[in-house]
Amino acid sequence: MLKLLFLSLALTPAATLFTWNGAVAWPLFDGITLLFDLTPLAAFFMALLAIGAPFVALPMLRGKSDEPTYALYAVLLLGMQLLLLAGDFIGFFIGWEMMTWSSYLLLLRSPRIDLEGAQSYILFNLASAFLLLAGMLFLYSITDDFRIQAIDGLLTPDKWALFTLFGLAFLIKVGALPLHLWVPRSYDQAPDVFSAFLSALMSKMGIYGLMLLPLLFPDGLSEISGRFLNGPVAGYVLAWIGVITSIIATFKAIAQEDMKRLLAYSSIAQVGYIVTALGVGSSLAIGGALFQALVHTLVKLLLFITIAGIILQTGHRRFTDLGQLISRMPISFFGVLIGIIGLAGMPPLPGFAAKYLMYIGLIDAHWLLLLAALILSSTASFVYCYKLIYGPFLGHANSPEAKIATEAPWHYLVPQILLMGMLVALGIFPGWAIEVLIDPVLIGLGMTPIGAPAWSVLATSYGGYDGIAVMGVFATIFVLITALFFLGRGRMHRATSSYDLSFCGEVPTAATPLHYGAGMGRELRRVPLIGWILRHTTINFYSGLMHQTQATAGMIGTLYGSNPQVWILFAVLIFALTLTVQMLTGA
Amino acid sequence: MLHYFIDAFAMIGMSYFMGFLFYGFYRQFNARVQRRWGPSIFQNFFDNMKFLFKTETIIHGPMFFFGPMIIFAGAVTTVLFVPYLKDSIWLQGFSQSGNMILIVYLLVVGPLGNALAVGSSGNPFGVMGVTRGLTRLMGLEVPFLLGLALVMVQHETASVHAIMAAQPDFAHWNLVTNPLAFLVMILPFMASQHASPFDVVGAPVEVYAGPRVEFSGRLLGILMTQNMMMTVAKLVLIADLFLGGATTIWELIAKTFALFLLTAAISTSFPRLRTEQTVDFFWKIPLGLGVISVIATIWFPWS
């Protein structure tokens, strides 16, 4: 009964999305009114929440009912809906705080959480909340208004201050480098299913916030500091932040030996692409960013839920301890397979449509160096995608549990199958997503819609592709060649044992270490750039920063010697300097 | 509908035919450079047929079997999305519903499918080969796509047809109008054809390692076939983009052969680099050149 109630609570975002009509104004004290409305932009993210919330809730229903978790999850959903509906910064901030605290308490309920993980989560997220608070109060101090709307007539320094405050607040949530420190820890230590929610949906709230910035500054980001080539300068900086985040996070992901940590770093990288595309700010790129947000939500839900199923069935989370689950967990295998194809952005799945729009957006803006960097991180992601499927499913079983594991329970499989279906359908009909989900947002933001001549066609001014043609040709050839192969002469034998390998002329035994899962990617360190990235950590960056600050402080400290005469000398000198400067400038 | 079928078969047949002849030529060319007689130019065809008609094939589970099917389907899909001729209704395949970025991505779909098969064989040396292949891909894809992106910026389209149509004569070939883009992508392009010095070691060496280490019989035949067809598709793509495309089949063969000869000449002259050396090379020389050409052709107003 309680479980049914919980499941229906998880459907509330969908209910809000479909039944919301008209704006609500709630007069508070002193003429301050809370506004709630479902803008097209918010509706897009509400749709993501509506898809994701029940899928995450379903696996949570397994076993004994856990009332506190259910209650916190409900508060979390409420907070996120509030944040999306808010038409002013007060409602937005309340929603943001509800989201932060309820997710923190949910995180604390994990048996694996340690002090460091919990602290970094709450500290970074509070920092984000306070930056947001500072931003909104600053906005109020200038405009006497909390509403989220276009602000005109600001001075350039004010714009920069607002942009930086809001930008930093949302970049922390997104996990941009070097503000990502909390992401791998919390995604790793959170309850296995809840990680899916953190990665797929909560990171999108940061993206939603970043997408409010063009709303605040009506000419996009370009009015903050002019334009560079075909895009805004401020966006160029944002785009580089996104792409550097994604490159470093991709290489870090390759080096991970734990499935959930790998996925956490991959989330940072994938959300980095979105930040890059947002920086371009053209309608193609924003369309790509939204598409990527959609695909990333589906893919990460699928992957985290599948991985949670594997961890549940085997009790292992490291690549070294798993292997050869393909025959024991076939549905999970397909879940991860579809997931990584989406993650890698391979046609014919929709990850490619998102990549295509983002690439075209960058080419259209003539930002080719960014494009090269984006391609680097997106190609490097193939390695961790392969690791993610090889480690658990292929190779040799490396632990007793992996040898006897069975398929995950239906609570995990139902979301997996539905998500796989959604991804394949989106791959065939990228034009549908453009027309139904993305174009309304672009129109809402006052941009040119991308448009789609047919549901299966993704069309841009740079050319497009037909999802049905790609999927159809590939599937037809695959069926034909398989049929021809079976019709042809000759027999096929299954190798008698899994040790029947070409192994340097020797016969390996069960004692031979044959599983390559943990070592994969280790040799990448020999490439100088990757080695350099992997040798450095963000913690070292912060401690380096601390040492530098201390050294600087120490140096400045030496100026304040114990000798009062030196102070007086300095005071006189500074006074004289100020006078000279004022005289020279004619003040 | 019938037109599509005949056209698709013609493209597949043409790629196969050109593929084994080019590789047969390569073997003989290589032999002559090494002062051997070398095999007949049809040797690759014979080898391929021998593999495809083997009676025994060992497999390691279902995924091991499906991997070569995926890579073959990927290769044929790539072939069918590259327009072979311009101003013609023949040898077009489905290229009207695709574009350049799609083709570049289709090139890697198959190999990733095959990587699953290699993984499911359980041979660590095979997986080592796959990792090397992916590492090298990471190196070559950046300058390769950057070179192509320079062309896309130049013509403001990603459609191969439109780019071909914009190069009516020699003076308008992208090789002439945008030589920097050609230089940026030519070496990565050679690497994408598995040519030395940028190749990943295959199975037939002393300590055999590499993606194909476990495949035998007809599956090896399939892998060989798709490799030949994929090579032709890549050559045609580059001929379309930089050498103005081709209006007749003979012109197409001449242009692709010229590109193949360039690759073969470099490949016979240089020994193989280690994978990390390859990656480092691509990120220094071609990518550095790419950065220079971006600055020269896009950032500065004289362009």
Short mmCIF file of N, CA and C in Angstrom, two decimals, chain B residues 84-207:
data_model
loop_
_atom_site.label_atom_id
_atom_site.label_comp_id
_atom_site.label_asym_id
_atom_site.label_seq_id
_atom_site.Cartn_x
_atom_site.Cartn_y
_atom_site.Cartn_z
N TYR B 84 29.41 7.57 -54.56
CA TYR B 84 30.60 7.19 -55.32
C TYR B 84 30.80 8.08 -56.54
N LEU B 85 29.69 8.51 -57.16
CA LEU B 85 29.81 9.35 -58.36
C LEU B 85 29.07 10.65 -58.13
N LYS B 86 29.48 11.68 -58.86
CA LYS B 86 28.68 12.91 -58.79
C LYS B 86 27.93 13.10 -60.09
N ASP B 87 26.86 13.86 -60.05
CA ASP B 87 25.99 14.12 -61.20
C ASP B 87 25.52 12.81 -61.84
N SER B 88 25.20 11.85 -61.04
CA SER B 88 24.75 10.59 -61.59
C SER B 88 23.69 10.03 -60.66
N ILE B 89 22.77 9.21 -61.20
CA ILE B 89 21.81 8.60 -60.28
C ILE B 89 22.34 7.25 -59.81
N TRP B 90 23.46 6.81 -60.37
CA TRP B 90 24.00 5.51 -59.98
C TRP B 90 25.09 5.66 -58.93
N LEU B 91 25.32 4.56 -58.25
CA LEU B 91 26.33 4.48 -57.19
C LEU B 91 26.14 5.59 -56.15
N GLN B 92 24.91 5.84 -55.77
CA GLN B 92 24.62 6.84 -54.75
C GLN B 92 24.23 6.21 -53.42
N GLY B 93 23.65 5.01 -53.48
CA GLY B 93 23.21 4.36 -52.24
C GLY B 93 22.20 5.22 -51.51
N PHE B 94 22.43 5.38 -50.22
CA PHE B 94 21.51 6.19 -49.40
C PHE B 94 22.17 7.50 -49.01
N SER B 95 23.15 7.92 -49.83
CA SER B 95 23.97 9.05 -49.40
C SER B 95 23.16 10.33 -49.25
N GLN B 96 21.98 10.40 -49.91
CA GLN B 96 21.17 11.61 -49.75
C GLN B 96 20.64 11.75 -48.33
N SER B 97 20.49 10.63 -47.62
CA SER B 97 19.97 10.75 -46.25
C SER B 97 21.10 10.74 -45.23
N GLY B 98 22.32 11.02 -45.64
CA GLY B 98 23.41 11.06 -44.68
C GLY B 98 24.24 12.31 -44.85
N ASN B 99 25.33 12.41 -44.11
CA ASN B 99 26.25 13.53 -44.25
C ASN B 99 27.63 13.10 -43.81
N MET B 100 28.56 14.03 -43.87
CA MET B 100 29.96 13.69 -43.63
C MET B 100 30.21 13.20 -42.20
N ILE B 101 29.61 13.90 -41.23
CA ILE B 101 29.86 13.51 -39.84
C ILE B 101 29.28 12.13 -39.57
N LEU B 102 28.13 11.86 -40.18
CA LEU B 102 27.53 10.54 -40.02
C LEU B 102 28.46 9.47 -40.55
N ILE B 103 29.06 9.72 -41.73
CA ILE B 103 29.94 8.72 -42.33
C ILE B 103 31.15 8.48 -41.43
N VAL B 104 31.72 9.57 -40.91
CA VAL B 104 32.90 9.41 -40.05
C VAL B 104 32.54 8.58 -38.82
N TYR B 105 31.34 8.78 -38.30
CA TYR B 105 30.94 7.99 -37.14
C TYR B 105 30.61 6.55 -37.51
N LEU B 106 30.02 6.37 -38.72
CA LEU B 106 29.72 5.01 -39.15
C LEU B 106 31.00 4.19 -39.30
N LEU B 107 32.09 4.87 -39.63
CA LEU B 107 33.37 4.15 -39.79
C LEU B 107 33.77 3.43 -38.51
N VAL B 108 33.35 3.94 -37.35
CA VAL B 108 33.80 3.32 -36.10
C VAL B 108 32.74 2.44 -35.46
N VAL B 109 31.51 2.46 -35.98
CA VAL B 109 30.46 1.61 -35.38
C VAL B 109 30.87 0.14 -35.43
N GLY B 110 31.27 -0.30 -36.63
CA GLY B 110 31.60 -1.70 -36.81
C GLY B 110 32.72 -2.17 -35.92
N PRO B 111 33.88 -1.47 -35.95
CA PRO B 111 34.99 -1.88 -35.08
C PRO B 111 34.58 -2.00 -33.61
N LEU B 112 33.70 -1.10 -33.14
CA LEU B 112 33.29 -1.21 -31.74
C LEU B 112 32.45 -2.46 -31.54
N GLY B 113 31.61 -2.80 -32.54
CA GLY B 113 30.84 -4.03 -32.43
C GLY B 113 31.75 -5.22 -32.37
N ASN B 114 32.79 -5.18 -33.20
CA ASN B 114 33.72 -6.31 -33.20
C ASN B 114 34.50 -6.39 -31.91
N ALA B 115 34.73 -5.22 -31.28
CA ALA B 115 35.45 -5.23 -30.01
C ALA B 115 34.69 -6.06 -28.98
N LEU B 116 33.36 -6.05 -29.07
CA LEU B 116 32.58 -6.88 -28.15
C LEU B 116 32.89 -8.35 -28.38
N ALA B 117 33.01 -8.74 -29.66
CA ALA B 117 33.31 -10.13 -29.96
C ALA B 117 34.68 -10.51 -29.42
N VAL B 118 35.65 -9.59 -29.61
CA VAL B 118 37.00 -9.87 -29.13
C VAL B 118 36.97 -10.05 -27.61
N GLY B 119 36.22 -9.16 -26.93
CA GLY B 119 36.13 -9.28 -25.49
C GLY B 119 35.50 -10.58 -25.07
N SER B 120 34.47 -11.00 -25.81
CA SER B 120 33.78 -12.20 -25.36
C SER B 120 34.58 -13.45 -25.67
N SER B 121 35.63 -13.35 -26.51
CA SER B 121 36.48 -14.53 -26.73
C SER B 121 37.27 -14.87 -25.49
N GLY B 122 37.47 -13.89 -24.62
CA GLY B 122 38.21 -14.16 -23.38
C GLY B 122 39.70 -14.17 -23.56
N ASN B 123 40.20 -13.73 -24.70
CA ASN B 123 41.64 -13.70 -24.91
C ASN B 123 42.18 -12.32 -24.54
N PRO B 124 43.03 -12.25 -23.51
CA PRO B 124 43.50 -10.93 -23.10
C PRO B 124 44.31 -10.23 -24.19
N PHE B 125 44.99 -11.00 -25.05
CA PHE B 125 45.78 -10.35 -26.10
C PHE B 125 44.89 -9.67 -27.12
N GLY B 126 43.72 -10.28 -27.36
CA GLY B 126 42.77 -9.66 -28.26
C GLY B 126 42.29 -8.33 -27.71
N VAL B 127 41.95 -8.32 -26.41
CA VAL B 127 41.45 -7.09 -25.79
C VAL B 127 42.54 -6.04 -25.76
N MET B 128 43.78 -6.50 -25.58
CA MET B 128 44.90 -5.56 -25.63
C MET B 128 44.93 -4.87 -26.99
N GLY B 129 44.72 -5.67 -28.04
CA GLY B 129 44.70 -5.11 -29.39
C GLY B 129 43.58 -4.10 -29.55
N VAL B 130 42.39 -4.43 -28.98
CA VAL B 130 41.27 -3.50 -29.09
C VAL B 130 41.59 -2.20 -28.38
N THR B 131 42.19 -2.30 -27.20
CA THR B 131 42.53 -1.08 -26.46
C THR B 131 43.52 -0.25 -27.25
N ARG B 132 44.49 -0.93 -27.87
CA ARG B 132 45.44 -0.17 -28.70
C ARG B 132 44.72 0.50 -29.84
N GLY B 133 43.79 -0.23 -30.46
CA GLY B 133 43.04 0.34 -31.58
C GLY B 133 42.27 1.57 -31.14
N LEU B 134 41.60 1.48 -29.99
CA LEU B 134 40.81 2.61 -29.51
C LEU B 134 41.70 3.78 -29.15
N THR B 135 42.87 3.47 -28.57
CA THR B 135 43.81 4.54 -28.23
C THR B 135 44.25 5.27 -29.48
N ARG B 136 44.57 4.48 -30.51
CA ARG B 136 45.02 5.10 -31.75
C ARG B 136 43.90 5.91 -32.37
N LEU B 137 42.67 5.39 -32.27
CA LEU B 137 41.51 6.11 -32.80
C LEU B 137 41.40 7.49 -32.16
N MET B 138 41.63 7.48 -30.83
CA MET B 138 41.57 8.73 -30.08
C MET B 138 42.59 9.72 -30.63
N GLY B 139 43.77 9.19 -31.03
CA GLY B 139 44.78 10.08 -31.58
C GLY B 139 44.41 10.60 -32.96
N LEU B 140 43.93 9.69 -33.82
CA LEU B 140 43.78 10.10 -35.21
C LEU B 140 42.50 10.88 -35.46
N GLU B 141 41.45 10.60 -34.68
CA GLU B 141 40.15 11.20 -34.97
C GLU B 141 40.18 12.71 -34.84
N VAL B 142 40.98 13.23 -33.90
CA VAL B 142 40.97 14.67 -33.65
C VAL B 142 41.46 15.45 -34.88
N PRO B 143 42.69 15.17 -35.37
CA PRO B 143 43.10 15.92 -36.58
C PRO B 143 42.27 15.56 -37.80
N PHE B 144 41.84 14.31 -37.90
CA PHE B 144 41.07 13.89 -39.07
C PHE B 144 39.78 14.71 -39.17
N LEU B 145 39.02 14.74 -38.09
CA LEU B 145 37.77 15.50 -38.12
C LEU B 145 38.02 17.00 -38.21
N LEU B 146 39.14 17.44 -37.64
CA LEU B 146 39.44 18.88 -37.72
C LEU B 146 39.68 19.26 -39.18
N GLY B 147 40.41 18.40 -39.90
CA GLY B 147 40.64 18.65 -41.33
C GLY B 147 39.32 18.70 -42.09
N LEU B 148 38.44 17.73 -41.78
CA LEU B 148 37.15 17.73 -42.46
C LEU B 148 36.32 18.94 -42.05
N ALA B 149 36.44 19.36 -40.78
CA ALA B 149 35.66 20.51 -40.31
C ALA B 149 36.09 21.77 -41.04
N LEU B 150 37.39 21.87 -41.36
CA LEU B 150 37.86 23.04 -42.12
C LEU B 150 37.16 23.10 -43.47
N VAL B 151 36.97 21.91 -44.07
CA VAL B 151 36.25 21.88 -45.35
C VAL B 151 34.79 22.25 -45.15
N MET B 152 34.20 21.75 -44.04
CA MET B 152 32.79 22.06 -43.79
C MET B 152 32.61 23.56 -43.58
N VAL B 153 33.57 24.19 -42.89
CA VAL B 153 33.46 25.63 -42.68
C VAL B 153 33.60 26.36 -44.01
N GLN B 154 34.53 25.86 -44.83
CA GLN B 154 34.77 26.50 -46.13
C GLN B 154 33.50 26.50 -46.99
N HIS B 155 32.78 25.36 -46.99
CA HIS B 155 31.60 25.26 -47.85
C HIS B 155 30.30 25.46 -47.10
N GLU B 156 30.38 25.66 -45.79
CA GLU B 156 29.19 25.86 -44.96
C GLU B 156 28.16 24.76 -45.13
N THR B 157 28.62 23.54 -45.24
CA THR B 157 27.70 22.42 -45.28
C THR B 157 28.43 21.17 -44.82
N ALA B 158 27.66 20.17 -44.36
CA ALA B 158 28.26 18.89 -44.02
C ALA B 158 27.88 17.84 -45.05
N SER B 159 27.18 18.28 -46.10
CA SER B 159 26.72 17.32 -47.09
C SER B 159 27.82 17.03 -48.11
N VAL B 160 28.13 15.76 -48.31
CA VAL B 160 29.18 15.38 -49.24
C VAL B 160 28.80 15.79 -50.67
N HIS B 161 27.50 15.65 -50.98
CA HIS B 161 27.04 16.02 -52.32
C HIS B 161 27.32 17.49 -52.61
N ALA B 162 26.97 18.35 -51.65
CA ALA B 162 27.15 19.78 -51.88
C ALA B 162 28.63 20.11 -52.03
N ILE B 163 29.47 19.46 -51.23
CA ILE B 163 30.90 19.75 -51.31
C ILE B 163 31.47 19.29 -52.64
N MET B 164 30.98 18.11 -53.11
CA MET B 164 31.43 17.63 -54.42
C MET B 164 31.01 18.59 -55.52
N ALA B 165 29.76 19.07 -55.42
CA ALA B 165 29.24 19.95 -56.47
C ALA B 165 29.99 21.27 -56.51
N ALA B 166 30.59 21.67 -55.38
CA ALA B 166 31.31 22.94 -55.35
C ALA B 166 32.71 22.83 -55.93
N GLN B 167 33.09 21.64 -56.43
CA GLN B 167 34.44 21.50 -56.99
C GLN B 167 34.35 21.04 -58.44
N PRO B 168 33.91 21.92 -59.33
CA PRO B 168 33.69 21.47 -60.71
C PRO B 168 34.96 21.14 -61.48
N ASP B 169 36.05 21.86 -61.24
CA ASP B 169 37.27 21.56 -62.00
C ASP B 169 38.48 21.59 -61.08
N PHE B 170 39.64 21.29 -61.66
CA PHE B 170 40.85 21.14 -60.86
C PHE B 170 41.12 22.37 -60.00
N ALA B 171 40.88 23.56 -60.56
CA ALA B 171 41.18 24.79 -59.82
C ALA B 171 40.29 24.92 -58.59
N HIS B 172 39.16 24.24 -58.58
CA HIS B 172 38.26 24.33 -57.43
C HIS B 172 38.33 23.13 -56.51
N TRP B 173 39.20 22.19 -56.81
CA TRP B 173 39.36 21.06 -55.89
C TRP B 173 39.76 21.59 -54.52
N ASN B 174 39.25 20.93 -53.48
CA ASN B 174 39.62 21.39 -52.14
C ASN B 174 41.11 21.17 -51.87
N LEU B 175 41.68 20.21 -52.59
CA LEU B 175 43.13 20.00 -52.48
C LEU B 175 43.87 21.27 -52.86
N VAL B 176 43.30 22.01 -53.83
CA VAL B 176 43.94 23.24 -54.30
C VAL B 176 43.47 24.44 -53.48
N THR B 177 42.18 24.51 -53.22
CA THR B 177 41.67 25.70 -52.52
C THR B 177 41.93 25.65 -51.02
N ASN B 178 42.07 24.47 -50.48
CA ASN B 178 42.28 24.37 -49.03
C ASN B 178 43.36 23.33 -48.73
N PRO B 179 44.59 23.56 -49.20
CA PRO B 179 45.63 22.53 -49.04
C PRO B 179 45.95 22.22 -47.59
N LEU B 180 45.80 23.27 -46.72
CA LEU B 180 46.11 23.02 -45.30
C LEU B 180 45.21 21.95 -44.72
N ALA B 181 43.91 22.01 -45.06
CA ALA B 181 42.97 21.01 -44.55
C ALA B 181 43.39 19.62 -45.01
N PHE B 182 43.84 19.54 -46.28
CA PHE B 182 44.27 18.24 -46.79
C PHE B 182 45.47 17.72 -46.01
N LEU B 183 46.43 18.62 -45.77
CA LEU B 183 47.64 18.20 -45.03
C LEU B 183 47.27 17.77 -43.61
N VAL B 184 46.31 18.48 -43.01
CA VAL B 184 45.95 18.15 -41.63
C VAL B 184 45.38 16.74 -41.57
N MET B 185 44.55 16.37 -42.56
CA MET B 185 43.84 15.11 -42.38
C MET B 185 44.49 13.92 -43.08
N ILE B 186 45.53 14.17 -43.93
CA ILE B 186 45.99 13.04 -44.74
C ILE B 186 46.68 11.95 -43.91
N LEU B 187 47.51 12.36 -42.94
CA LEU B 187 48.19 11.32 -42.14
C LEU B 187 47.21 10.55 -41.25
N PRO B 188 46.30 11.24 -40.53
CA PRO B 188 45.29 10.49 -39.80
C PRO B 188 44.45 9.59 -40.71
N PHE B 189 44.23 10.06 -41.93
CA PHE B 189 43.46 9.24 -42.87
C PHE B 189 44.20 7.95 -43.17
N MET B 190 45.52 8.05 -43.36
CA MET B 190 46.31 6.83 -43.58
C MET B 190 46.20 5.90 -42.38
N ALA B 191 46.25 6.51 -41.20
CA ALA B 191 46.14 5.68 -39.99
C ALA B 191 44.79 4.99 -39.94
N SER B 192 43.75 5.70 -40.39
CA SER B 192 42.43 5.09 -40.32
C SER B 192 42.32 3.92 -41.29
N GLN B 193 43.24 3.84 -42.25
CA GLN B 193 43.26 2.68 -43.14
C GLN B 193 44.17 1.58 -42.63
N HIS B 194 44.58 1.65 -41.39
CA HIS B 194 45.46 0.66 -40.77
C HIS B 194 46.76 0.54 -41.53
N ALA B 195 47.29 1.66 -42.04
CA ALA B 195 48.53 1.58 -42.78
C ALA B 195 49.71 1.85 -41.85
N SER B 196 50.81 1.16 -42.09
CA SER B 196 52.04 1.44 -41.37
C SER B 196 52.43 2.88 -41.73
N PRO B 197 53.05 3.67 -40.90
CA PRO B 197 53.58 3.38 -39.57
C PRO B 197 52.57 3.52 -38.43
N PHE B 198 51.30 3.68 -38.76
CA PHE B 198 50.34 3.96 -37.70
C PHE B 198 49.45 2.75 -37.41
N ASP B 199 49.86 1.56 -37.82
CA ASP B 199 48.94 0.43 -37.65
C ASP B 199 49.04 -0.16 -36.25
N VAL B 200 48.02 -0.92 -35.92
CA VAL B 200 48.03 -1.69 -34.68
C VAL B 200 48.36 -3.11 -35.06
N VAL B 201 49.24 -3.71 -34.30
CA VAL B 201 49.72 -5.03 -34.69
C VAL B 201 48.54 -6.01 -34.76
N GLY B 202 48.48 -6.77 -35.86
CA GLY B 202 47.43 -7.76 -36.03
C GLY B 202 47.85 -9.08 -35.43
N ALA B 203 47.18 -10.16 -35.80
CA ALA B 203 47.51 -11.43 -35.20
C ALA B 203 48.82 -12.03 -35.68
N PRO B 204 49.18 -11.98 -36.98
CA PRO B 204 50.28 -12.82 -37.43
C PRO B 204 51.66 -12.26 -37.12
N VAL B 205 52.05 -12.23 -35.86
CA VAL B 205 53.42 -11.92 -35.48
C VAL B 205 53.87 -12.97 -34.48
N GLU B 206 55.09 -12.82 -33.99
CA GLU B 206 55.65 -13.91 -33.18
C GLU B 206 54.80 -14.20 -31.95
N VAL B 207 54.67 -13.16 -31.08
CA VAL B 207 53.75 -13.33 -29.96
C VAL B 207 52.45 -12.73 -30.43
#
